[in-house]
Coordinates of C-alpha atoms in Angstrom, one line a residue:
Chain P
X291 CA 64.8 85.6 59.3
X292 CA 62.6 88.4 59.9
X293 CA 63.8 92.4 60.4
X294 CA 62.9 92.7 64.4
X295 CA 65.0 89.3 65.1
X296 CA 67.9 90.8 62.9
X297 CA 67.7 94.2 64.5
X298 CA 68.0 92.1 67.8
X299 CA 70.9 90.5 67.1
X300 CA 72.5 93.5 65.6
X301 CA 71.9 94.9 69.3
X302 CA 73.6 92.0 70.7
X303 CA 76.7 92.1 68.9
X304 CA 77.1 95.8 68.9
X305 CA 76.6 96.1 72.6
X306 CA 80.5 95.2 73.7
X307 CA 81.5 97.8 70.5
X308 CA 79.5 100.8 71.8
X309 CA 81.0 101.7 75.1
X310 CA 77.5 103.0 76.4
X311 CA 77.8 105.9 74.0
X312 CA 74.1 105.8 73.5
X313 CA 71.2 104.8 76.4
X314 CA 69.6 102.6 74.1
X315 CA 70.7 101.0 70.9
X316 CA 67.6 100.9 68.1
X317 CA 67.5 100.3 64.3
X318 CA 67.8 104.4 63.8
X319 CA 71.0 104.1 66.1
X320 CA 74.2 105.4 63.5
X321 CA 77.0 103.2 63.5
X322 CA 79.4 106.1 62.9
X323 CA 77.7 108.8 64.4
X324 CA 76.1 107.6 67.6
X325 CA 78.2 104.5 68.1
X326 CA 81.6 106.4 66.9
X327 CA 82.6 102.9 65.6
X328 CA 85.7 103.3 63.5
X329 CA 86.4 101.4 60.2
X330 CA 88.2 98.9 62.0
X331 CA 85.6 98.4 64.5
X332 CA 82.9 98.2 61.4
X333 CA 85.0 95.5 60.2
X334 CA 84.8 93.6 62.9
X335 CA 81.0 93.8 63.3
X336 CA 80.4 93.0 60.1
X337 CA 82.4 89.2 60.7
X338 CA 80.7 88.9 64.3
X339 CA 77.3 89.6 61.9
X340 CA 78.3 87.4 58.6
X341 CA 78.7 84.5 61.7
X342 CA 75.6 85.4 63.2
X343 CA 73.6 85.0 60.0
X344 CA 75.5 82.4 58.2
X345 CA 76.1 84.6 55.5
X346 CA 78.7 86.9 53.4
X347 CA 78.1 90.4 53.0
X348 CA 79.6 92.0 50.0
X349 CA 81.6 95.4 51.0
X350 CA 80.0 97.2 48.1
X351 CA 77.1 96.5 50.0
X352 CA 77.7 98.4 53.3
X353 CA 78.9 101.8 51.5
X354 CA 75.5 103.0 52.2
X355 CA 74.5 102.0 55.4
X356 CA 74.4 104.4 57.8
X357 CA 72.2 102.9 61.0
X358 CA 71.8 99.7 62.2
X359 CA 68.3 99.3 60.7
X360 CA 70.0 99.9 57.1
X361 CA 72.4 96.1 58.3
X362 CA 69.5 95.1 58.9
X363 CA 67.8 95.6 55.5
X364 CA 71.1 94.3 54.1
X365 CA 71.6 91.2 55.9
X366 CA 67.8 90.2 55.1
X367 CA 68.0 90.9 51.3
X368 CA 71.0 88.8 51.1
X369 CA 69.5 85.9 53.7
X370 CA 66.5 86.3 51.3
X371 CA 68.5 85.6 48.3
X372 CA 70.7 82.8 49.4
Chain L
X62 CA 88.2 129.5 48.2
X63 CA 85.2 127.3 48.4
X64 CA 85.6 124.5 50.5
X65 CA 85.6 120.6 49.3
X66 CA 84.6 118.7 52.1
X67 CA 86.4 115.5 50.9
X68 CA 89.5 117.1 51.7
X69 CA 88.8 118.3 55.4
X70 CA 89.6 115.1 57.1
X71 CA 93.0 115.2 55.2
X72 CA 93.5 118.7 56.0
X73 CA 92.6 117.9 60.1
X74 CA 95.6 115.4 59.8
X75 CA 97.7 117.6 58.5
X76 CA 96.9 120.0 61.0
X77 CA 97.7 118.0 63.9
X78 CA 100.9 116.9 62.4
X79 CA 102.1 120.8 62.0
X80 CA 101.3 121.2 65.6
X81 CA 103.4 118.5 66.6
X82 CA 105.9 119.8 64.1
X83 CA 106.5 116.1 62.4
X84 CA 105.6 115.3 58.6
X85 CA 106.3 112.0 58.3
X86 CA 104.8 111.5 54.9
X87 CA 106.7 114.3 53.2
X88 CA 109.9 113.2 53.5
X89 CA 112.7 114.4 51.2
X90 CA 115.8 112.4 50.1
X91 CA 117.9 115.3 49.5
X92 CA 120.6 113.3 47.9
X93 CA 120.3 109.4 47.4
X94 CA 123.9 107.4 47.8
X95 CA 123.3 104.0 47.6
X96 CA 120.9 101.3 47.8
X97 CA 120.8 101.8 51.6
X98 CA 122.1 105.1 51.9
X99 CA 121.1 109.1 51.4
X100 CA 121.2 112.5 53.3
X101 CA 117.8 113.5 54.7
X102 CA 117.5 117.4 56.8
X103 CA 121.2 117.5 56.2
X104 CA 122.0 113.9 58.0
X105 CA 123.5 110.8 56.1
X106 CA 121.2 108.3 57.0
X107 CA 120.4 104.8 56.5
X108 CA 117.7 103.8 54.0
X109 CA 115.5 100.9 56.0
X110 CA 111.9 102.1 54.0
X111 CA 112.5 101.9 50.5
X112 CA 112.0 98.2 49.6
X113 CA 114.8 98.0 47.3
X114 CA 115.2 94.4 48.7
X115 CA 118.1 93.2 46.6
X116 CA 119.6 96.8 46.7
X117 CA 119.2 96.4 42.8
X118 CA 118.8 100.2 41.9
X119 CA 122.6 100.8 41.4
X120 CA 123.4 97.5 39.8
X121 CA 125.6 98.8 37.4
X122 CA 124.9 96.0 34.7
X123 CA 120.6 97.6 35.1
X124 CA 122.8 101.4 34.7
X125 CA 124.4 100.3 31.7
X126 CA 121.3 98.8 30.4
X127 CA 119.2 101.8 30.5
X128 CA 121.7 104.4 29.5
X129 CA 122.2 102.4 26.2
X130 CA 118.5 102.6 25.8
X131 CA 117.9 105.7 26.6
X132 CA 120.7 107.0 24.1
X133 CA 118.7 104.5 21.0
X134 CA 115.3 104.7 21.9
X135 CA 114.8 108.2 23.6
X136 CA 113.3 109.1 26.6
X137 CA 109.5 108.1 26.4
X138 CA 107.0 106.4 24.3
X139 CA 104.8 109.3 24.8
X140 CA 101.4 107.3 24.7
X141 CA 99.9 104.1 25.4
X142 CA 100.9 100.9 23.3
X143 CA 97.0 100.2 22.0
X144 CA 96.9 103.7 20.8
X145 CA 100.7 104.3 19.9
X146 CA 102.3 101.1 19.6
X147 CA 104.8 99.4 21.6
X148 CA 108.0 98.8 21.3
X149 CA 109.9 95.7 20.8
X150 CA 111.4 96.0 24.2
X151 CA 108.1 95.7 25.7
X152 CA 107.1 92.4 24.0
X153 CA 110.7 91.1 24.8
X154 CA 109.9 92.1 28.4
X155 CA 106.6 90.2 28.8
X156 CA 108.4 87.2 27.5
X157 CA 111.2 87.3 29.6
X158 CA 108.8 87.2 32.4
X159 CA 106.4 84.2 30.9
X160 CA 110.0 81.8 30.4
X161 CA 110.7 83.4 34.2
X162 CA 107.7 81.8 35.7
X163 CA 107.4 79.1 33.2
X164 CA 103.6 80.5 32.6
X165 CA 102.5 80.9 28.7
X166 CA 102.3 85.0 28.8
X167 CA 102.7 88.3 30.7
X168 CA 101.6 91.2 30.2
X169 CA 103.6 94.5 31.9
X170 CA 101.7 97.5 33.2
X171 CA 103.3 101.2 33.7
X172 CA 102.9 100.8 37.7
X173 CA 102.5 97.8 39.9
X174 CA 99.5 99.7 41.8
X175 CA 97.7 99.1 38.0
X176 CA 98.5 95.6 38.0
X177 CA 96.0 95.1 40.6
X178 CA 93.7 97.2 38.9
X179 CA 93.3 96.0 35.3
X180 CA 93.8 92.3 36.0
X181 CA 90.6 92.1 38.6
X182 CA 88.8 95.2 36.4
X183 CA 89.4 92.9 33.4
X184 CA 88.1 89.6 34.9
X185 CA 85.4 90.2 36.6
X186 CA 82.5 92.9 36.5
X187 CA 79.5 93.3 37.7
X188 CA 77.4 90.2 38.6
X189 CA 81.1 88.1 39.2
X190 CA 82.4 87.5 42.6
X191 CA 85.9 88.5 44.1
X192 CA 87.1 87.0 47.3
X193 CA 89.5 88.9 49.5
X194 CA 91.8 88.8 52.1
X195 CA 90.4 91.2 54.8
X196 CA 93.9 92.9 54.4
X197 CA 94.7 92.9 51.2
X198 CA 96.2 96.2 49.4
X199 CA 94.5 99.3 48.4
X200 CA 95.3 98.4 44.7
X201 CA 93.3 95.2 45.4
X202 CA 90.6 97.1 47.0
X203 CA 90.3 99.5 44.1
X204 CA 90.8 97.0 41.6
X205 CA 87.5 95.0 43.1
X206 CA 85.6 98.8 42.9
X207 CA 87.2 99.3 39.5
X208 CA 85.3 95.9 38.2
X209 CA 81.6 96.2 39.9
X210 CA 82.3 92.7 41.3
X211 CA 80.7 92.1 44.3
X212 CA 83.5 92.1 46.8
X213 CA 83.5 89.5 49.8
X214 CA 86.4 89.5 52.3
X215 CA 87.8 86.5 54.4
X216 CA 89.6 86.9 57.4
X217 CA 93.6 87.3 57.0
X218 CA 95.2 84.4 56.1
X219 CA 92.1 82.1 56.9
X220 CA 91.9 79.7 53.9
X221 CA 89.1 78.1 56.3
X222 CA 87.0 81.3 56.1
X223 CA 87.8 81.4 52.5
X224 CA 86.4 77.7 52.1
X225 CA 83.4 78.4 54.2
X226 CA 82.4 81.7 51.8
X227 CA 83.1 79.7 48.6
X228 CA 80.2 77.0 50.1
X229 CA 78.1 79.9 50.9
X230 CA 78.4 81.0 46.7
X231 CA 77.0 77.1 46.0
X232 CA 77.3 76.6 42.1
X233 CA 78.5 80.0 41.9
X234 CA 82.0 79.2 43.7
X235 CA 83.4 77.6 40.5
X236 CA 83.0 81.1 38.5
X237 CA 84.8 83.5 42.1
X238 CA 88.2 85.1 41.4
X239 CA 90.7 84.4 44.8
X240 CA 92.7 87.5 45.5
X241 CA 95.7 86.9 47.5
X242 CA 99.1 88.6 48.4
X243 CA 102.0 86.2 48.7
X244 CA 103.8 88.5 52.0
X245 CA 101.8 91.3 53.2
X246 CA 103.1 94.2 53.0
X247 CA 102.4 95.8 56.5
X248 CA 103.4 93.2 58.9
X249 CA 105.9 91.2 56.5
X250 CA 103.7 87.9 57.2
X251 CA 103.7 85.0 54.8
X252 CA 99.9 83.7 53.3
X253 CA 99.5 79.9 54.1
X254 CA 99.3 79.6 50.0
X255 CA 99.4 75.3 50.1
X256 CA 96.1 75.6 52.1
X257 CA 94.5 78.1 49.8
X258 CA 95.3 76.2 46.7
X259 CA 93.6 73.7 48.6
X260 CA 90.2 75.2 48.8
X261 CA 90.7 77.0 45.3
X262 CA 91.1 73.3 43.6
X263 CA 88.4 72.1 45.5
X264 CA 85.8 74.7 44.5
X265 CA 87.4 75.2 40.7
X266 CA 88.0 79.0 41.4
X267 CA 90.1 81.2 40.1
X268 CA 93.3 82.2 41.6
X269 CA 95.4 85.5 41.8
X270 CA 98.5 85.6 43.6
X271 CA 100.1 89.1 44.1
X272 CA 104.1 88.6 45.1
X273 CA 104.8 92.1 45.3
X274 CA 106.8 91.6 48.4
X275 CA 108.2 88.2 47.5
X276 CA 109.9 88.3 44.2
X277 CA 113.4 88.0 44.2
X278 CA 113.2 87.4 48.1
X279 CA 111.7 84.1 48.0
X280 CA 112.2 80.6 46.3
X281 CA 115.5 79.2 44.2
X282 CA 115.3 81.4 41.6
X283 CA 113.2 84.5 43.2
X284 CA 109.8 83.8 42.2
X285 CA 108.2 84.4 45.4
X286 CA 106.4 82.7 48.2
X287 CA 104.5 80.4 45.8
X288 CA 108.1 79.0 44.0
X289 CA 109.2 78.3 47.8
X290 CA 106.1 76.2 48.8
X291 CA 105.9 74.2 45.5
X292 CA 102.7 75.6 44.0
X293 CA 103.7 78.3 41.2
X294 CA 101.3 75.5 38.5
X295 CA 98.4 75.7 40.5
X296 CA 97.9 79.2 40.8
X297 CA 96.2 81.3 37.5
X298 CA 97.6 84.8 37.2
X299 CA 100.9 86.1 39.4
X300 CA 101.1 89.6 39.6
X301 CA 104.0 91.6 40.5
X302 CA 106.1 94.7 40.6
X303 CA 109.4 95.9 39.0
X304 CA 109.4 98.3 41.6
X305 CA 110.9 97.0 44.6
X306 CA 113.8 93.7 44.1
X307 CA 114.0 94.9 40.2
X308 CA 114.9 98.2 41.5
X309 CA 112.3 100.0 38.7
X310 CA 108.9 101.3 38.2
X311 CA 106.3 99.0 36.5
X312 CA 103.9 95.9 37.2
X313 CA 103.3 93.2 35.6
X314 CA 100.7 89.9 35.8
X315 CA 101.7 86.0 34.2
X316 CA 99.5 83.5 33.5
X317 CA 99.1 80.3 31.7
X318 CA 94.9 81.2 30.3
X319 CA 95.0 81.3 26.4
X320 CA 92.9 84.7 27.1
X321 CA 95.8 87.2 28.0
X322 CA 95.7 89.1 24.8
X323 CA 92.1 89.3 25.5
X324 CA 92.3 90.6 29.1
X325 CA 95.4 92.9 28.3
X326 CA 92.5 95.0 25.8
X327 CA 90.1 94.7 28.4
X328 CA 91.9 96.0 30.9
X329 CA 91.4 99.6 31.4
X330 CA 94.4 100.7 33.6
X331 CA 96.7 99.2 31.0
X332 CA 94.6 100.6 27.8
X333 CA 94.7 104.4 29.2
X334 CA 97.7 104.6 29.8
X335 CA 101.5 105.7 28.9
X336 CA 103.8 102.5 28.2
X337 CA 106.9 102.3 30.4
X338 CA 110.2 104.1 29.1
X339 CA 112.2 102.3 26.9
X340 CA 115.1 102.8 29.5
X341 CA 112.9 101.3 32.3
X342 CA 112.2 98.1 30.0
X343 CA 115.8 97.8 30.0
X344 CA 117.1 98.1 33.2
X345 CA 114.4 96.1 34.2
X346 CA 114.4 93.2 31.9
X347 CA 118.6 93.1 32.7
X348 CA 117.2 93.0 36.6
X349 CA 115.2 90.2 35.8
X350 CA 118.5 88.3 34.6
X351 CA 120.2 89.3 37.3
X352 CA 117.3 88.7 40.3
X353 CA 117.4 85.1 39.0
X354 CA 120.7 84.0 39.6
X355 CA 121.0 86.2 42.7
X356 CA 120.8 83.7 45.4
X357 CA 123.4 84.8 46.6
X358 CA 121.6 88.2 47.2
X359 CA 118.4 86.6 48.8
X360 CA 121.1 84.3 51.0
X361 CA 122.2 88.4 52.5
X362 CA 118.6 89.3 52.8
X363 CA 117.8 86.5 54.8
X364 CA 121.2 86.8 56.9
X365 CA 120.2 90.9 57.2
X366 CA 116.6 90.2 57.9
X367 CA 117.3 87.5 60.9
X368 CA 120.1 90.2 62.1
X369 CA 117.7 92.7 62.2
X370 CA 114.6 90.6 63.9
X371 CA 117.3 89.1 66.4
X372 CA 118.5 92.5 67.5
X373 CA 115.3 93.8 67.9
X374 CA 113.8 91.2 69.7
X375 CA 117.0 91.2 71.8
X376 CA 116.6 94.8 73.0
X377 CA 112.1 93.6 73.7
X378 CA 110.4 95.1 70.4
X379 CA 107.1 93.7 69.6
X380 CA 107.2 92.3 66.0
X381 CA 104.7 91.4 63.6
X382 CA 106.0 88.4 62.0
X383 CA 109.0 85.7 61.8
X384 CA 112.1 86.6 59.8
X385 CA 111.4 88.2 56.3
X386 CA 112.6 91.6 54.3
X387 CA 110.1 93.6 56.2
X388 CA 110.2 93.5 59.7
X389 CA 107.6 95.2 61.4
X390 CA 108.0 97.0 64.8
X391 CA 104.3 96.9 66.8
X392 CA 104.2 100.2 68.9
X393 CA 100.6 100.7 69.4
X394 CA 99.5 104.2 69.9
X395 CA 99.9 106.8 67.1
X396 CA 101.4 109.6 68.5
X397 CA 104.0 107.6 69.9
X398 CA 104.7 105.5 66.8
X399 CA 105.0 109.3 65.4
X400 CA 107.8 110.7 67.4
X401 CA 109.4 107.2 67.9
X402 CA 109.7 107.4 63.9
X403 CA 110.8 111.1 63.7
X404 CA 113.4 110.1 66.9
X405 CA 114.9 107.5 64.2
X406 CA 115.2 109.7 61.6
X407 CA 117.2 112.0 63.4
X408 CA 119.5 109.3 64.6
X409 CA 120.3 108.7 61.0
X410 CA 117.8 105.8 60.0
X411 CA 114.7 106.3 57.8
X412 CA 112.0 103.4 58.3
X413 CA 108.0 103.7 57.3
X414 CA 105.5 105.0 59.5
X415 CA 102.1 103.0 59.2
X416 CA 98.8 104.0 61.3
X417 CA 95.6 102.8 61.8
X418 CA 93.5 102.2 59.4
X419 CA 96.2 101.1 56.9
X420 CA 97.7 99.0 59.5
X421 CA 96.2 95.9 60.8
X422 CA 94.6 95.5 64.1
X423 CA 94.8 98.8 65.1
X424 CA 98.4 98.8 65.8
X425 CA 100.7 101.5 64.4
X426 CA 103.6 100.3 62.9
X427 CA 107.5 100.8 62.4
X428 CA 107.8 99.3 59.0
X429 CA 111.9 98.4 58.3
X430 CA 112.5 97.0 55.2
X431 CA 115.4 94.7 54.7
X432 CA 118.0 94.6 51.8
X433 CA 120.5 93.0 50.5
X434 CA 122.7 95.3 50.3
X435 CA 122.5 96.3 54.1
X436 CA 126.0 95.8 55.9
X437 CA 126.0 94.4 59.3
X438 CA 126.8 97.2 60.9
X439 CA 124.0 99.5 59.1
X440 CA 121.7 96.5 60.5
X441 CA 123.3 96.7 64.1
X442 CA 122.6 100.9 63.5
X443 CA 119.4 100.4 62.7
X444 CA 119.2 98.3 65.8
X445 CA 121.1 100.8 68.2
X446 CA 119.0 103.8 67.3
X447 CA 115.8 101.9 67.8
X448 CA 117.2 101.0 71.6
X449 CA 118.3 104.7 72.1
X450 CA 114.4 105.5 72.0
X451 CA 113.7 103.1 74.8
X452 CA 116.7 104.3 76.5
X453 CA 115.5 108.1 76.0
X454 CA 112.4 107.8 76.5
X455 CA 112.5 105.7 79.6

């Protein structure tokens, strides 16, 4: 699956999460910062995502990712590798 | 003083709680009583937070035990048993645990939190797989960081989730370690454990049960959730605690592998390390006798714990799960759950506070936990003071 496909269903499934606390959600969107998602929340937009993709995604994977373009990356080096 | 910036979310919360003038997380048992009772800001109150579910801390036969070993063997070992030997009474300890479970060895830890820790640090590492439940313990979590596994959660309680991550793995499934706790902690609720044996036979993995909460409360002779739905032989490694129906301090983890010597001296959090007191070993291992024909004991716990959820439910608490030693009040928001706790405690009854994000499903959480050596009419206290909050705050 290829980034700008990813990114848009990242979009999707963060939309109901967000509250409208940005305009416009983009791969340099935060998921902490802009978004204010709390731990919880991250949690459950990482299952919505690993049922998206089809896929698992490690938790010592996520430490670093900050923005939603960072899932992405994530999500397409492990959809890569599977 | 220059600041550290780790600390400064820990600092906010403390900073909040000094405005509302409530610390639930410093509190002091001026004097302990009993099992179930102590005096706390001057109060006698009721001890329904401590875990002690078979109320074994003043079993006078464990007393007797450890004074005897304390006046033999001193007060410490003052070092870890790979570097500074162990004694006897450590040995005799593991092996009273292996006949316990029926398994072919044990090895005991100093705490139950490192339990966790060294048994996933010491079989797996970096390239392995750990599978765990999406609200497992933070001594499971840090265990899994610990190792440099790659850590993948399943949804609580899901063995179905669990079976579709295994497929995901392919040939790899066979070589994942299955991390699951027997009762949760938090909301007291049971893990399907017939269903995950299921899907851990089917994909050849390896499996780690964690009974923390269910020793001595569960099954004929105490040995948890997985002696009470038949499937103690199918499961690898059972870890557990000495610190809450043995009445102790300690962990421990049994196992049938011919590799437990092996994993004991590759197990960091039991390597570096002080070995339990010799008058810990003792109480504990005369606990262990006594936890095994207690039946009686679990029969009270059961009676206390369906008191408790009945009276409860009766007066229209939320709770998180059917009968068991912890029963968990759902209140939802934090601030209330804060001075609903701090109401209790001045009405004489000391239960846990649990928030967001320790708590599942962003509830917070009045934890009670049950023991045997609860009277009914401590239970029907416990039950009154939680009703005069409704009532006062009505």
């Amino acid at each position: 699956m290829n980034r700008p496909t990813i990114i848009a269903k990242l979009v999707e499934i963060l939309g109901p999460l967000s509250e409208e606390r940005v305009p416009v959600i983009g791969e340099d969107t935060q998921l902490t910062g802009d978004l204010e998602l709390d731990s919880l929340k991250i949690m459950e937009m990482l299952t919505d995502a690993e049922d998206a993709f089809d896929i698992s995604i490690p938790i010592n994977e996520v430490s670093d990712v900050k923005t939603v373009g960072d899932l992405a990356d994530v999500i397409q080096k492990i959809g890569t590798n599977a | 003083m220059k600041q550290n910036p780790r600390l400064q979310a820990v600092q906010a919360v403390r900073e909040e709680l000094a405005k509302i003038g409530i610390d639930p997380f410093g509190v002091q048992i001026d004097r302990i009583v009993s099992p179930t009772e102590g005096i706390i800001q001057g109060r006698p109150t009721i001890l329904a937070g401590t875990n002690n579910y078979l109320g074994m801390t003043f079993d006078e036969s464990c007393i007797a035990a450890a004074r005897s070993a304390l006046e033999t063997q001193g007060t410490g070992t003052t070092g870890s048993r790979m570097a500074n030997g162990s004694y006897a009474s450590h040995r005799d300890l593991e092996r009273d645990l292996a006949r316990f479970y029926g398994k072919r060895d044990a090895i005991v830890f100093s705490t139950g939190y490192q339990a966790n820790l060294g048994m996933i640090s010491a079989l797996t590492g970096p390239g392995d797989t750990v599978m765990i439940d999406a609200d497992s313990h933070a001594s499971i979590y840090d265990g899994c960081r610990l190792s440099g596994a790659t850590t993948i959660r399943f949804r609580h309680n899901d063995a179905a989730d669990l079976a579709k991550r295994l497929h995901r793995l392919r040939d790899d499934a066979a070589n994942a370690v299955i991390v699951l706790e027997g009762v949760y902690s938090m909301l007291g609720d049971r893990a399907p454990l017939r269903e995950f044996v299921d899907v851990k036979l089917k994909y050849g993995a390896t499996l780690v049960v964690d009974e923390a909460h269910s020793m001595g409360v569960l099954g004929e002779k105490g040995r948890g959730l997985a002696e009470e739905q038949g499937v103690l032989d199918d499961i690898d490694y059972v870890v557990g605690t000495f610190s809450k129906s043995l009445g102790n301090t300690g962990g421990f983890c049994v196992g049938n592998s011919a590799n437990m010597d092996l994993l004991r001296y590759a197990s960091r959090p039991y390597v570096f390390t002080a070995s339990l007191a010799p008058a810990t070993i003792a109480a504990t291992r005369q606990a262990l006798r006594v936890l095994e024909g207690a039946s009686d004991r679990r029969q009270r716990l059961q009676e206390n714990a369906e008191r408790l959820h009945a009276g409860l439910s009766a007066r229209g608490f939320r709770l998180g799960a059917a009968p068991n030693a912890v029963v968990a009040v759902l209140v939802g928001d934090k601030l209330e759950a804060l001075r609903f706790w701090d109401h209790l405690l001045k009405n004489g009854v000391y239960v846990n506070l649990m928030v967001p994000p320790a708590t599942p499903g962003n509830e917070s959480l009045l934890r009670c936990s049950v023991s045997a050596a609860h009277t009914p009419k401590q239970i029907d206290s416990i039950c009154d003071a939680f009703a005069s909050w409704t009532g006062s705050h009505a």
